[in-house]
Amino acid sequence: MSKIAGVKILVETGKSKKVGAAVQEALDAGVAAQEILNGMIDSMGVVGEKFSAGEIFVPEMLIAAKSMAKGVAVLKPLMAGDNSTSLGTCIIGTVAGDLHDIGKNLVSMMIESAGFTMVDLGVDVPDERFVEAIKENDNVTLVACSGLLTTTMPSLKSAVETIKASGLTGFKVIVGGAPVTSEFAAEIGADGYAEDAGSAAVKAKELVR
Ligand code: B1M
């Protein structure tokens, strides 16, 4: 079995204590960090399909997510790019009612490596908390809102509306997450949209320059 296949099985079956070592082994064998990350992202797709098919339930999804987080922790130092230039502070969070954070964490990691200082508000972030964070932090140039559920798309809309209605200026708002499209992002008044973590970093730079 290839090193990546080994990592994927550990993530899919939620063997959180073994994933870190398996990721390190794959790295030591010369597998690129990005390739390992892509493998783990695929694994979460497999987990989602099994959940949809009723083969696994929320606890199994949760353990798989924890396992992926362990793997990402090993990769993180290797994924950091040239962040020597400061593009300002980015406030990031998953919107109200939504507990999914793996995608948000990857987006945060990539935006950080693009040169931003990250302030991560976590998950289930009330709209007003984004506004407070903009006020509390210096040089906020970007606010990034993630949403993974079709049922929390309205939270993305109200988060963007609340941020825009605050009257605060000097930053752009970017949104994303599996159910989000560029059309939806434009419709709710966001300044930008990105499909995945890599393009979020590219878009983030584009928006603040
Ligand atoms: Co949930 N869940 N979940 N879940 N979960 C999904 C999203 C689902 C698609 C599974 C399925 O049914 N096939 C489904 C949503 C269906 C829908 O809305 N259409 C679903 C459901 C239904 C639920 C619950 C309602 C289940 C229940 O309780 N009955 C419940 C809701 C809880 C809540 O949030 N209130 C729930 C709970 C959970 C867990 C807590 C158990 C766990 C999350 C743990 C955690 O995150 N710490 C979980 C998991 C793990 C998943 C799946 C399996 C994996 C999500 C993930 O991490 N993907 C997921 C199935 C799937 O994704 N196929 C599923 C990997 C990650 C890298 O991708 O998050 O899409 P993603 O992020 C990508 C892009 O979306 C994008 O870039 C990222 C990296 O490339 N992106 C952005 C994300 N944010 C961005 C922001 C940007 C730009 C790009 O700019 C700011």
XYZ file of C-alpha atoms in Angstrom, residues 8-187:
180
model
C -6.147 8.097 3.790
C -7.345 4.891 5.415
C -6.301 6.157 8.853
C -8.253 9.405 8.301
C -11.326 7.642 6.903
C -11.397 5.182 9.790
C -10.653 7.858 12.369
C -7.362 6.535 13.744
C -6.397 9.935 15.095
C -3.466 8.700 17.191
C -1.755 7.151 14.167
C -2.288 9.805 11.493
C 0.498 12.182 12.552
C 3.135 9.437 12.403
C 1.813 8.157 9.060
C 1.951 11.666 7.570
C 5.520 12.048 8.835
C 6.408 8.677 7.298
C 4.972 9.754 3.946
C 6.972 13.000 4.100
C 10.121 11.083 4.986
C 9.504 8.842 1.978
C 9.521 11.942 -0.235
C 5.782 12.469 -0.776
C 4.981 16.185 -1.216
C 3.034 17.898 1.576
C 0.421 19.185 -0.896
C -0.135 15.665 -2.212
C -0.703 14.336 1.302
C -3.097 17.203 2.031
C -5.052 16.517 -1.167
C -5.278 12.858 -0.156
C -6.741 13.778 3.224
C -9.222 16.208 1.613
C -10.353 13.347 -0.661
C -10.772 11.205 2.440
C -13.185 13.735 3.941
C -15.175 13.470 0.695
C -15.330 9.694 1.186
C -16.447 10.207 4.787
C -19.183 12.612 3.598
C -20.416 10.067 1.038
C -20.556 7.335 3.676
C -22.503 9.694 5.942
C -24.955 10.516 3.139
C -25.376 6.785 2.471
C -26.156 6.121 6.135
C -23.081 3.917 6.527
C -21.552 6.109 9.233
C -22.950 8.719 11.627
C -21.945 12.047 13.218
C -19.482 10.554 15.771
C -17.537 8.819 12.987
C -17.479 12.059 10.954
C -16.161 13.853 14.014
C -13.371 11.342 14.638
C -12.373 11.483 10.965
C -12.217 15.289 11.231
C -10.028 15.049 14.348
C -7.751 12.618 12.528
C -7.371 14.961 9.580
C -6.555 17.822 11.963
C -3.687 15.739 13.397
C -2.316 15.217 9.905
C -2.671 18.883 8.982
C -0.751 19.850 12.142
C 2.270 17.896 10.850
C 2.005 19.507 7.408
C 1.409 23.084 8.559
C 5.049 24.171 9.023
C 5.832 22.841 5.550
C 2.925 24.591 3.864
C 3.835 28.067 5.125
C 5.024 30.142 2.195
C 6.825 33.455 2.104
C 4.965 35.562 4.630
C 7.675 38.099 5.114
C 5.542 40.873 3.627
C 2.603 42.026 5.709
C -0.685 42.408 3.926
C -2.451 43.304 7.167
C -4.702 41.384 9.498
C -7.308 38.878 8.358
C -10.226 38.031 10.645
C -11.503 34.540 9.861
C -14.334 32.407 11.198
C -17.042 29.890 10.414
C -20.438 31.577 10.516
C -23.188 31.209 13.118
C -24.765 27.780 13.435
C -21.915 26.045 11.618
C -19.353 23.848 13.401
C -17.207 22.803 10.430
C -13.650 24.050 10.766
C -11.277 21.917 8.687
C -11.819 23.929 5.498
C -11.672 27.199 7.419
C -8.406 26.126 9.056
C -6.874 25.252 5.685
C -8.008 28.574 4.247
C -6.520 30.319 7.291
C -3.222 28.495 6.830
C -2.997 29.460 3.149
C -4.023 33.105 3.690
C -1.439 33.323 6.481
C 1.222 31.986 4.163
C 0.235 34.648 1.633
C 1.377 37.299 4.127
C -1.544 38.091 6.446
C -1.631 38.038 10.244
C -4.533 35.777 11.148
C -7.116 36.266 13.885
C -9.203 33.091 14.010
C -12.577 33.458 15.719
C -13.321 29.735 15.486
C -16.680 28.243 14.588
C -20.323 29.248 15.147
C -19.283 32.910 15.109
C -22.144 35.371 15.715
C -22.315 38.163 13.099
C -21.535 40.870 15.657
C -18.368 39.045 16.746
C -16.856 39.679 13.300
C -17.558 43.403 13.761
C -16.081 43.431 17.280
C -12.941 41.700 16.004
C -12.512 44.291 13.238
C -12.670 47.022 15.901
C -10.369 45.189 18.330
C -7.541 44.519 15.872
C -5.147 46.846 14.070
C -4.899 47.125 10.318
C -7.688 44.693 9.401
C -7.592 44.426 5.626
C -9.614 41.237 5.136
C -12.537 39.398 6.728
C -13.005 35.776 5.693
C -16.268 33.947 6.411
C -16.638 30.205 5.887
C -19.881 28.222 5.712
C -20.256 24.501 4.987
C -23.969 23.860 5.253
C -26.766 24.869 2.910
C -28.661 25.706 6.119
C -25.988 28.215 7.189
C -25.830 30.056 3.872
C -28.283 32.596 5.362
C -25.737 33.100 8.191
C -23.108 33.972 5.592
C -25.531 36.513 4.157
C -26.308 38.072 7.544
C -22.621 38.089 8.529
C -21.695 40.017 5.377
C -24.670 42.356 5.818
C -23.790 43.039 9.470
C -20.127 43.681 8.654
C -21.027 46.035 5.797
C -23.728 47.804 7.859
C -21.211 48.492 10.657
C -19.865 51.416 8.648
C -16.298 50.238 9.295
C -13.991 50.518 6.292
C -10.513 49.617 5.080
C -11.079 45.899 4.526
C -12.594 43.482 2.025
C -14.879 40.536 2.768
C -14.280 37.123 1.214
C -16.639 34.144 1.581
C -16.422 30.473 0.705
C -17.315 26.922 1.624
C -18.705 23.899 -0.189
C -22.253 25.188 -0.903
C -21.099 28.719 -1.806
C -20.815 29.915 -5.407
C -19.405 33.107 -6.870
C -22.983 34.097 -7.795
C -24.134 33.669 -4.191
C -21.101 35.611 -2.925
C -21.921 38.505 -5.270
C -25.614 38.358 -4.368
